[in-house]
Amino acid sequence: MSVLDSKIPKGPLKDKWTTYKDKINLVNPANKRNIDVIVVGTGLAGGSAAATLAELGYRVKAFCYQDSPRRAHSIAAQGGINAAKNYQGDGDSTYRLFYDTVKGGDYRSREANVYRLAEVSANIIDQCVAQGVPFARDYGGLLDNRSFGGVLVSRTFYAKGQTGQQLLLGAYSAMNRQIARGKIEMYNRHEMLDVVKVNGKARGIIARNLVTGEIERHSAHAVVIASGGYGNVYFLSTNAMGSNATAAWKIHKKGAFFANPCYTQIHPTCIPRSGDYQSKLTLMSESLRNDGRIWVPKNMEDVLAIREGKLKPTQLSEDQRDYYLERRYPAFGNLVPRDVASRAAKERCDAGYGVNATGEAVYLDFKSAIERYGLEQAKIHGIQNASKEKITALGEAVVEEKYGNLFQMYEKIVDENPYKTPMMIYPATHYTMGGVWVDYNLMTTVEGLYCIGEANFSDHGANRLGASALMQGLADGYFVLPYTIGDYLSHEIRTGKIPTDSPEFDAAEKEVTERINFFVNNKGTHSVDYFHKRLGKVMWDKCGMSRNAQGLKEAIAEIKAIREEFYKEVKVPGSANEMNPELEKAGRVADFLELGELFAKDALMREESCGGHFREESVEIDGEQKGEAKRNDKDYAFVAAWEYKGEPSDAVLHKEQLEFKDIELKQRSYK
């Protein structure tokens, strides 16, 4: 087996990135004009990368399957973006952000990449403010911060519950400047269906025009994948329904190793599912845990009465409520990391204390925050002996200012007023920490092929801290890739224009066309969604929050069987030469059916509990692991990367050793 070379610079952590940049090869401005770069995906990572590379002078082609970069799924991010600026004076620093990220990821992220992320985080805020991103500000006009799970400081910058949208508009405006100058060629409604390698180097892509169905060839000196995560392998997730794994999976099949596919984030604050008819789940921002208290009834008779509609949660007194996170983890309380909060909610619901009809919900209650803010506002406004109604009104106004759009969204979906009745939440699949393996330069195991943002594996280990997704995407796109890709492209200044009439492009286009023709000509009896739902049920039941060896072996066999049936029985209406969303879905679900098997195989290899995933050989009781929990420190410090060998079942495992010299390697404790 080959050894993965992460190309991490030598020297102390705090000096690695600075020293590296000082010695890196550069491309001079006159030569940048002759070099082409393809960027696939225009969310925060891809949009910021495309804008920055074009600003530097490269010729950029940017691709998105949406009708505009503004509709990339980054727009759905709600709560905020981390940065180690220590505006609150509460002890934050670059090292503390680094420490929290590595510790929060169960010591399974690459130390050097994470320190670099923490180091450039402060620059992101300055960049975005300069673009006009309307971050929240305090009474004095300075940028405000709030706290997120897994940390003891306030370092999260935010714009109400619309942070992703506002940051994406900033990146999009930077892109538009370059589109107007002709430095970015924008290809909306295009989907990458394969990467083209020439002499071992990534030299272009095959894309489909999703409006006309035309298959197109595009060449470049380097290709950057920024296509997001694969949470929709579960069918029900917080991802947009169009979010998919195709770009990342296609490059994996062309030689880019895939790392940690079984690490998915289970987000603790999602609106519970209400039935089998649903096609996606809705996220409630983790920022709500700043002010919301999570609880279930202490007594089973109260749980049953609530489910039957005989009792309202507001009728339960404080001593009838179990604020289980505050009870189990007093230091962090409701702001424990996402994996801890998710596992704890599932444990309470599995024990029978779930409060909705399906038994899969806990309460997120803002009563205490509304009262606290109301009393504070009454004092500020000099209101003496304020009535309970006045205090409530003042408090609700503060909560509305901070979270108004989230509360409005919840009420529209659930038809309950969360100012008056506690929200119901339950864990759901959200972000994916696994992804394409990259080295320190963000290059994959294919030369000239880069992967940034959620699509790569490097920064979040087995669990991502809240508000770090936007940070990683913008760090990679604005401040990391523009340096590291130059080191590679400095050797391409004499290459000249890459032709698209080569045998390699011919072969790749032929393969793509044959696959499309298969789907539209297959005379099956079931829709694409029929198979996707079946896959999702297997993934959640046997590869979700609870896992065991027997279940994972069953999942591998079941996914194979679903995949075989899919190719025999899938029916795709319409033709290839038109706008055909079912055809798009067919290709994406075919990729999920392969990724799902590798996912389960990766999970089977990991005989331990980590992140949001718990091996059922052990049991969690009151926040402590009991029984046969297979966790030991020597297993922490490696990344499992998989090399594709024709079929997911033939994938070969490689290990990259991770060194943690600056952090004591031990099991996390939040007590």
XYZ file of C-alpha atoms in Angstrom:
671
model
C 0.000 0.000 0.000
C 1.229 3.478 -0.820
C 2.006 5.965 1.917
C -0.014 9.183 1.951
C 2.218 12.252 1.883
C 0.483 15.150 3.595
C 3.363 17.546 2.753
C 3.076 19.269 6.127
C 5.895 21.816 6.554
C 8.404 21.181 9.299
C 8.772 23.453 12.312
C 6.535 24.667 15.151
C 2.797 24.820 14.499
C 2.625 28.577 14.878
C 5.320 29.088 12.224
C 4.368 26.483 9.613
C 2.033 28.564 7.447
C 4.087 31.767 7.560
C 7.328 29.971 6.751
C 5.626 27.972 4.019
C 4.245 31.109 2.334
C 7.646 32.775 2.486
C 9.243 29.953 0.498
C 6.444 28.928 -1.855
C 6.789 29.183 -5.635
C 4.776 31.999 -7.199
C 3.388 32.804 -10.636
C 4.070 36.338 -11.808
C 1.115 38.488 -12.948
C 2.018 38.312 -16.638
C 2.006 34.512 -16.554
C -1.231 34.225 -14.583
C -3.088 35.593 -17.595
C -2.172 32.444 -19.530
C -3.277 29.889 -16.955
C -6.773 28.401 -16.728
C -8.371 27.121 -13.525
C -11.724 25.324 -13.279
C -13.718 25.722 -10.053
C -16.639 23.324 -9.540
C -19.119 24.670 -7.010
C -19.826 28.290 -6.116
C -20.732 28.166 -2.452
C -18.559 29.928 0.087
C -15.475 27.829 -0.716
C -15.849 27.797 -4.495
C -17.191 31.334 -4.798
C -14.407 32.852 -2.704
C -11.776 30.773 -4.524
C -13.054 31.738 -7.979
C -13.207 35.424 -7.055
C -9.739 35.445 -5.473
C -8.022 33.471 -8.247
C -9.562 35.769 -10.850
C -8.544 38.849 -8.854
C -4.991 37.500 -8.879
C -5.124 37.294 -12.668
C -5.863 33.637 -13.474
C -8.494 32.772 -16.074
C -11.268 31.036 -14.175
C -14.180 28.899 -15.296
C -16.769 28.463 -12.529
C -19.542 25.852 -12.597
C -22.688 25.445 -10.519
C -25.741 23.262 -11.027
C -28.034 25.953 -9.577
C -29.459 28.770 -11.671
C -27.149 31.201 -9.850
C -24.225 31.019 -7.402
C -26.507 32.814 -4.967
C -28.466 29.564 -4.589
C -25.510 27.463 -3.468
C -26.326 25.612 -0.251
C -24.031 27.868 1.784
C -26.994 30.236 1.746
C -28.761 27.938 4.216
C -26.153 28.368 6.987
C -27.774 30.247 9.813
C -25.897 30.767 13.032
C -22.518 32.351 12.366
C -18.824 32.135 11.527
C -15.985 31.640 13.995
C -12.907 33.842 14.210
C -10.287 34.212 16.921
C -10.436 37.992 17.316
C -11.169 37.992 21.086
C -13.473 40.999 20.723
C -15.208 39.986 23.944
C -11.963 39.903 25.907
C -12.940 36.515 27.298
C -9.679 34.694 26.678
C -9.945 33.650 23.048
C -6.843 33.229 20.910
C -5.605 31.476 17.784
C -4.403 28.593 19.913
C -7.740 28.253 21.749
C -9.679 28.117 18.476
C -7.213 25.508 17.234
C -7.522 23.545 20.471
C -11.327 23.647 20.502
C -11.487 22.484 16.877
C -9.139 19.536 17.334
C -10.663 18.514 20.652
C -14.200 18.941 19.336
C -13.308 16.680 16.402
C -12.302 13.866 18.769
C -8.628 14.352 17.834
C -9.133 13.108 14.293
C -8.363 16.204 12.237
C -4.979 17.155 10.862
C -3.276 19.421 13.375
C -1.345 21.589 10.888
C -4.396 22.332 8.734
C -6.488 23.231 11.766
C -3.892 25.615 13.172
C -3.693 27.351 9.786
C -7.486 27.623 9.766
C -7.475 29.270 13.197
C -4.617 31.548 12.128
C -6.381 32.990 9.053
C -9.833 33.133 10.661
C -9.441 36.748 11.791
C -8.637 37.843 8.221
C -11.959 36.433 7.010
C -13.970 38.846 9.132
C -12.001 41.852 7.869
C -12.467 40.668 4.277
C -16.213 40.224 4.695
C -16.740 43.527 6.482
C -14.913 45.241 3.613
C -17.367 43.548 1.232
C -20.275 44.986 3.193
C -21.480 41.865 4.986
C -23.927 43.210 7.620
C -22.650 41.454 10.722
C -24.559 42.125 13.936
C -23.124 44.928 16.054
C -23.333 45.795 19.720
C -24.661 49.036 21.221
C -21.376 50.812 20.515
C -21.272 49.855 16.854
C -18.594 47.170 17.214
C -19.045 43.692 15.750
C -20.981 41.467 18.127
C -20.223 37.839 19.018
C -22.157 34.924 20.403
C -21.145 31.512 21.668
C -21.581 28.114 20.044
C -21.381 24.544 21.262
C -18.141 23.026 22.512
C -16.397 26.266 23.516
C -16.127 28.487 26.563
C -15.760 31.813 24.709
C -17.860 34.000 22.401
C -16.169 34.028 18.997
C -19.027 33.606 16.538
C -19.809 36.548 14.236
C -23.344 36.507 12.860
C -26.026 38.274 10.862
C -29.252 37.283 12.646
C -29.984 33.746 11.442
C -28.894 34.540 7.878
C -25.125 34.464 8.164
C -24.540 32.042 5.303
C -26.732 34.076 2.987
C -24.971 37.338 3.778
C -21.481 35.828 3.437
C -22.448 34.176 0.160
C -23.706 37.488 -1.203
C -20.316 38.966 -0.314
C -18.480 36.228 -2.208
C -20.951 36.494 -5.074
C -20.376 40.240 -5.352
C -16.638 39.585 -5.550
C -17.323 37.006 -8.274
C -19.553 39.421 -10.182
C -16.762 41.961 -10.293
C -14.571 39.401 -12.028
C -17.368 38.129 -14.290
C -17.872 41.715 -15.505
C -14.134 41.999 -16.211
C -14.174 38.754 -18.175
C -11.832 37.021 -15.730
C -14.485 34.492 -14.671
C -16.540 32.560 -17.197
C -19.662 31.561 -15.276
C -21.488 28.359 -16.193
C -24.806 28.232 -14.345
C -27.035 25.170 -14.675
C -24.050 22.975 -15.473
C -23.136 19.779 -13.667
C -19.692 18.220 -13.636
C -20.001 14.523 -14.516
C -16.335 13.522 -14.749
C -12.781 14.782 -14.428
C -10.299 14.344 -17.270
C -6.735 13.244 -16.549
C -3.917 13.619 -19.059
C -0.597 11.966 -18.161
C -1.764 11.647 -14.573
C -2.703 15.317 -14.169
C -6.193 16.803 -13.897
C -6.680 18.737 -17.127
C -10.384 19.410 -17.343
C -13.922 18.212 -16.803
C -16.910 16.858 -18.681
C -20.052 18.835 -17.835
C -23.696 18.625 -18.821
C -25.722 21.716 -19.626
C -28.758 21.017 -17.466
C -31.044 23.170 -19.626
C -30.237 21.750 -23.072
C -28.714 18.401 -22.121
C -25.583 19.165 -24.152
C -22.376 17.453 -23.041
C -19.447 19.892 -22.900
C -15.664 19.614 -22.595
C -13.730 22.176 -20.574
C -9.964 22.175 -20.111
C -7.710 23.850 -17.555
C -4.270 23.626 -15.990
C -5.838 22.751 -12.616
C -9.264 21.716 -11.353
C -10.726 22.734 -7.979
C -13.643 20.796 -6.467
C -15.766 22.808 -4.028
C -19.025 20.895 -4.281
C -19.978 20.475 -0.624
C -20.876 17.372 1.353
C -22.804 14.153 0.896
C -25.331 14.282 3.745
C -28.133 13.378 1.332
C -26.825 9.824 1.271
C -29.293 9.529 4.179
C -32.125 10.876 1.971
C -33.535 12.836 4.913
C -31.024 15.491 5.935
C -30.794 19.232 6.462
C -29.168 19.583 3.031
C -30.954 21.057 0.035
C -32.458 18.296 -2.088
C -30.009 19.068 -4.885
C -26.926 18.670 -2.692
C -25.044 15.621 -3.906
C -21.757 13.735 -3.974
C -21.250 13.430 -7.725
C -18.236 15.697 -8.262
C -16.349 14.310 -5.260
C -17.278 10.717 -6.076
C -16.271 11.035 -9.752
C -12.802 12.262 -8.837
C -12.556 9.461 -6.281
C -13.178 6.955 -9.054
C -10.402 8.624 -11.043
C -7.825 8.193 -8.285
C -8.511 10.804 -5.600
C -8.565 8.999 -2.248
C -11.667 9.386 -0.091
C -11.104 9.865 3.652
C -13.327 9.166 6.660
C -16.579 8.706 4.702
C -18.407 7.460 7.821
C -17.938 10.730 9.748
C -21.152 12.691 9.354
C -22.386 15.420 11.630
C -25.610 14.745 13.456
C -27.019 18.204 14.197
C -28.944 18.344 17.500
C -31.394 21.154 16.697
C -33.526 20.141 13.726
C -37.286 20.174 13.378
C -38.414 16.563 13.931
C -39.803 14.610 11.003
C -43.574 14.382 10.913
C -44.050 11.482 8.496
C -42.730 9.308 5.695
C -43.832 11.781 3.032
C -41.021 14.235 3.818
C -38.193 14.806 1.364
C -35.900 16.823 3.654
C -35.481 18.127 7.184
C -35.173 21.703 8.398
C -32.350 22.974 10.567
C -32.817 25.291 13.510
C -29.531 27.114 14.088
C -27.297 25.952 16.906
C -27.137 29.592 17.978
C -30.545 28.986 19.561
C -28.782 26.924 22.233
C -27.269 30.163 23.547
C -30.652 31.113 24.965
C -32.780 27.990 24.674
C -32.754 25.341 27.403
C -33.175 21.706 26.360
C -35.385 19.423 28.441
C -37.802 16.519 28.595
C -40.351 15.728 31.306
C -38.988 13.873 34.311
C -42.047 11.674 34.705
C -43.259 9.188 32.094
C -46.914 9.951 32.839
C -46.299 13.580 31.801
C -44.627 12.408 28.573
C -47.637 10.255 27.676
C -50.080 13.036 28.557
C -48.204 15.490 26.289
C -48.192 12.990 23.408
C -51.930 12.453 23.812
C -52.627 16.192 23.869
C -53.924 16.137 27.459
C -51.052 18.265 28.803
C -49.104 21.220 27.484
C -45.362 21.567 28.152
C -45.939 25.049 29.579
C -48.018 23.448 32.357
C -45.016 21.581 33.767
C -43.222 23.268 36.650
C -39.438 23.531 36.822
C -39.109 20.578 39.158
C -41.056 18.412 36.684
C -38.519 19.067 33.917
C -35.235 17.290 33.257
C -32.727 19.766 31.816
C -30.523 16.798 31.034
C -27.608 18.625 29.370
C -27.298 21.020 32.289
C -27.498 18.048 34.646
C -24.896 15.932 32.845
C -22.452 18.580 31.640
C -22.652 21.546 34.028
C -19.540 23.317 32.684
C -20.939 23.540 29.138
C -24.644 23.038 29.811
C -26.743 23.434 26.680
C -23.629 24.421 24.705
C -21.929 21.035 24.611
C -20.618 20.071 21.143
C -23.100 18.883 18.570
C -22.237 15.208 18.821
C -22.677 15.203 22.595
C -26.007 17.039 22.403
C -27.252 14.747 19.636
C -26.343 11.520 21.397
C -27.902 12.774 24.635
C -31.181 13.657 22.883
C -31.327 10.255 21.219
C -30.619 8.520 24.517
C -33.526 10.335 26.221
C -35.879 9.554 23.319
C -34.743 5.922 23.142
C -35.511 5.709 26.865
C -39.087 6.729 26.069
C -39.069 10.424 26.974
C -39.575 11.830 23.447
C -42.384 14.389 23.464
C -43.997 14.238 20.015
C -46.219 11.617 18.426
C -43.277 9.655 17.007
C -41.368 9.821 20.305
C -38.483 11.563 18.519
C -38.358 15.073 19.945
C -37.115 17.051 22.945
C -37.933 20.611 23.932
C -35.871 23.747 23.267
C -37.391 26.317 25.596
C -36.889 30.117 25.544
C -39.029 30.997 28.544
C -36.055 31.676 30.835
C -34.256 33.808 28.220
C -37.374 35.857 27.481
C -37.828 36.553 31.188
C -34.123 37.362 31.679
C -33.974 39.752 28.725
C -37.294 41.316 29.717
C -36.095 42.142 33.221
C -32.869 43.573 31.797
C -34.755 45.767 29.305
C -37.123 46.985 31.998
C -34.156 48.169 34.050
C -32.527 49.786 30.989
C -35.734 51.681 30.220
C -36.297 52.650 33.853
C -39.588 50.775 34.140
C -40.372 50.213 37.810
C -42.467 47.244 38.936
C -43.002 46.076 35.366
C -45.875 43.660 34.926
C -45.270 40.072 33.882
C -46.875 40.833 30.493
C -44.588 43.846 29.961
C -41.475 41.826 30.889
C -42.517 39.096 28.463
C -43.116 41.596 25.659
C -39.732 43.272 26.203
C -37.978 39.893 26.341
C -39.679 38.599 23.210
C -38.549 41.716 21.343
C -34.909 40.967 22.210
C -35.244 37.312 21.183
C -36.947 38.367 17.944
C -34.087 40.711 17.132
C -31.567 37.895 17.588
C -33.465 34.938 16.110
C -36.614 36.331 14.501
C -36.339 34.660 11.104
C -35.642 31.272 12.733
C -38.718 31.549 14.943
C -40.794 32.586 11.938
C -39.546 29.608 9.935
C -40.339 27.221 12.782
C -43.872 28.578 13.165
C -44.581 28.242 9.437
C -43.465 24.598 9.423
C -44.853 23.383 12.762
C -47.774 25.811 13.182
C -46.853 26.596 16.789
C -45.626 29.895 18.208
C -42.162 29.210 19.706
C -42.330 32.420 21.773
C -45.222 30.868 23.711
C -44.599 27.103 23.382
C -41.185 25.396 23.507
C -39.726 24.342 20.173
C -39.446 20.634 19.463
C -36.096 19.457 18.111
C -34.391 16.165 17.240
C -30.967 15.231 15.791
C -30.602 14.930 12.010
C -27.854 14.437 9.446
C -26.215 17.741 8.592
C -22.555 18.329 7.651
C -20.090 15.683 6.478
C -16.619 15.697 7.996
C -15.406 12.967 5.683
C -14.591 13.780 2.096
C -11.810 13.780 -0.452
C -8.347 13.323 1.069
C -6.095 16.358 0.532
C -2.573 17.274 1.541
C -1.460 20.522 3.203
C -1.750 22.259 -0.184
C -5.377 21.086 -0.505
C -4.333 18.895 -3.442
C -5.842 15.433 -3.758
C -3.868 12.299 -4.636
C -4.348 13.316 -8.295
C -1.843 15.918 -9.430
C -3.402 19.271 -10.267
C -6.734 18.308 -8.690
C -7.677 20.295 -5.576
C -10.570 19.969 -3.150
C -11.733 22.680 -0.736
C -14.461 23.370 1.812
C -16.838 20.676 3.007
C -15.881 18.446 0.081
C -12.499 17.661 1.700
C -11.829 15.858 4.966
C -9.052 17.759 6.664
C -10.267 20.200 9.296
C -13.083 18.769 11.404
C -12.126 15.242 12.420
C -15.099 13.201 13.635
C -17.250 16.198 14.597
C -17.404 19.809 13.422
C -17.790 22.616 15.926
C -20.709 24.909 15.207
C -19.955 27.978 13.042
C -16.787 26.410 11.632
C -18.192 25.412 8.225
C -18.326 28.992 6.947
C -14.902 29.611 8.454
C -13.309 26.683 6.627
C -14.976 27.436 3.288
C -13.862 31.074 3.235
C -10.424 30.301 4.676
C -9.748 27.762 1.916
C -11.088 29.999 -0.838
C -9.796 33.425 0.173
C -6.551 32.707 2.003
C -5.203 29.170 1.501
C -5.815 27.818 -2.004
C -4.718 31.023 -3.810
C -1.253 30.504 -2.273
C -0.921 26.747 -2.520
C -2.244 26.350 -6.063
C 0.354 28.857 -7.256
C 3.108 26.502 -6.158
C 1.753 23.883 -8.590
C 0.852 26.285 -11.389
C 4.328 27.831 -11.355
C 5.399 24.691 -13.238
C 2.642 25.125 -15.839
C 3.590 28.490 -17.326
C 5.075 26.857 -20.440
C 2.334 24.274 -20.901
C 0.109 26.402 -23.106
C -3.607 25.953 -23.731
C -4.899 22.457 -22.919
C -6.653 20.970 -25.994
C -10.037 19.247 -25.554
C -9.781 17.029 -28.658
C -7.439 14.512 -27.035
C -8.159 10.783 -26.555
C -8.563 11.373 -22.809
C -11.424 13.826 -23.360
C -12.942 11.490 -25.954
C -12.931 8.579 -23.509
C -14.350 10.591 -20.617
C -17.173 12.030 -22.735
C -18.001 8.588 -24.117
C -18.289 7.167 -20.616
C -20.546 10.020 -19.480
C -22.771 9.743 -22.565
C -23.182 5.983 -22.206
C -24.213 6.374 -18.582
C -26.826 9.018 -19.435
C -28.200 6.937 -22.315
C -28.495 3.931 -20.025
C -30.719 5.813 -17.588
C -33.080 7.306 -20.175
C -33.381 3.983 -22.033
C -33.816 1.754 -18.990
C -37.354 0.397 -18.844
C -37.697 0.086 -15.091
C -40.738 0.243 -12.845
C -39.621 2.428 -9.926
C -38.703 6.109 -9.558
C -35.289 7.346 -8.471
C -36.729 8.518 -5.135
C -37.991 4.997 -4.416
C -34.411 3.748 -4.307
C -33.038 6.844 -2.576
C -35.535 6.468 0.293
C -34.621 2.806 0.705
C -30.936 3.669 0.821
C -31.609 6.434 3.340
C -33.476 4.097 5.683
C -30.606 1.587 5.657
C -28.084 4.371 6.261
C -29.980 5.910 9.201
C -30.980 2.620 10.828
C -27.604 0.875 10.528
C -24.988 3.567 9.751
C -26.440 6.458 11.729
C -25.972 7.527 15.328
C -25.957 3.946 16.631
C -23.835 1.325 14.897
C -22.740 -2.231 15.502
C -20.707 -4.725 13.523
C -23.649 -6.961 12.618
C -25.776 -4.038 11.458
C -22.977 -2.609 9.346
C -22.371 -5.962 7.653
C -26.078 -6.150 6.907
C -26.017 -2.596 5.569
C -23.200 -3.399 3.140
C -25.143 -6.374 1.758
C -28.427 -4.442 1.602
C -26.874 -1.457 -0.190
C -25.344 -3.780 -2.773
C -28.747 -5.384 -3.323
C -30.475 -1.995 -3.659
C -27.816 -0.891 -6.144
C -28.273 -3.994 -8.285
C -32.043 -3.533 -8.272
C -31.633 0.163 -9.047
C -29.805 -0.536 -12.293
C -32.449 -3.087 -13.309
C -35.604 -1.293 -12.212
C -35.013 2.480 -12.189
C -37.247 4.452 -14.524
C -36.183 7.900 -15.759
C -38.862 9.714 -17.785
C -38.000 12.225 -20.500
C -34.939 12.390 -22.706
C -31.265 13.259 -22.371
C -31.446 16.312 -24.632
C -33.629 18.472 -22.459
C -33.970 19.813 -18.948
C -34.566 16.614 -16.986
C -34.354 16.770 -13.167
C -35.117 13.043 -12.848
C -32.085 12.251 -14.988
C -29.957 14.479 -12.770
C -31.261 12.664 -9.683
C -30.609 9.258 -11.224
C -26.909 9.974 -11.660
C -26.616 11.395 -8.165
C -28.430 8.511 -6.467
C -26.282 6.037 -8.405
C -23.264 7.725 -6.825
C -24.878 7.657 -3.361
C -25.469 3.919 -3.779
C -21.734 3.431 -4.255
C -20.660 5.927 -1.612
C -23.093 4.387 0.893
C -21.339 1.049 0.671
C -17.907 2.568 1.197
C -19.378 4.600 4.064
C -20.590 1.408 5.771
C -17.296 -0.349 5.119
C -15.394 2.539 6.719
C -17.719 2.479 9.739
C -17.232 -1.278 10.109
C -13.438 -0.838 10.211
C -13.711 1.634 13.114
C -14.381 -0.443 16.218
C -14.923 2.604 18.412
C -17.291 5.410 19.257
C -16.446 8.880 17.984
C -18.172 12.049 16.918
C -21.921 11.630 16.604
C -21.598 7.871 16.117
C -21.790 5.342 18.902
C -20.908 1.668 18.651
C -23.715 -0.196 20.384
C -21.252 -2.561 22.017
C -21.136 0.249 24.582
C -23.914 2.251 26.203
C -24.026 5.891 27.314
C -25.598 6.466 30.734
C -25.846 9.969 32.189
C -23.094 11.222 29.925
C -20.656 8.437 30.753
C -19.725 5.476 28.582
C -20.394 2.100 30.175
C -19.679 -1.391 28.925
C -17.436 -2.377 26.056
C -16.681 0.983 24.485
C -13.874 0.390 22.035
C -12.001 3.686 22.370
C -8.300 3.855 23.007
C -5.839 6.629 22.467
C -3.622 4.841 19.979
C -6.534 4.663 17.537
C -7.165 8.392 17.650
C -4.211 9.541 15.634
C -4.921 8.297 12.154
C -7.033 9.143 9.148
C -8.430 6.298 7.082
C -8.324 7.090 3.353
C -9.799 4.773 0.744
C -8.493 4.085 -2.744
C -11.125 3.071 -5.293
C -10.530 -0.283 -6.994
C -13.457 -0.605 -9.372
C -16.143 -1.348 -6.787
C -16.635 0.089 -3.286
C -16.213 -3.404 -1.856
C -12.765 -3.539 -3.471
C -11.595 -0.241 -1.973
C -8.211 -0.360 -0.263
C -7.575 1.287 3.110
C -4.590 3.580 3.680
C -3.704 5.249 6.957
C -2.206 8.655 7.511
C -0.661 9.038 10.947
C -1.556 12.267 12.716
C 0.739 13.771 15.306
C -0.616 15.807 18.209
C 2.385 17.251 19.975
C 0.663 20.294 21.393
C -2.525 18.719 22.658
C -2.798 16.020 25.278
C -4.415 13.093 23.492
C -7.300 11.937 25.629
C -10.993 11.249 25.575
C -13.076 14.422 25.721
C -14.737 15.414 28.942
C -17.397 18.104 29.247
C -18.123 17.725 32.935
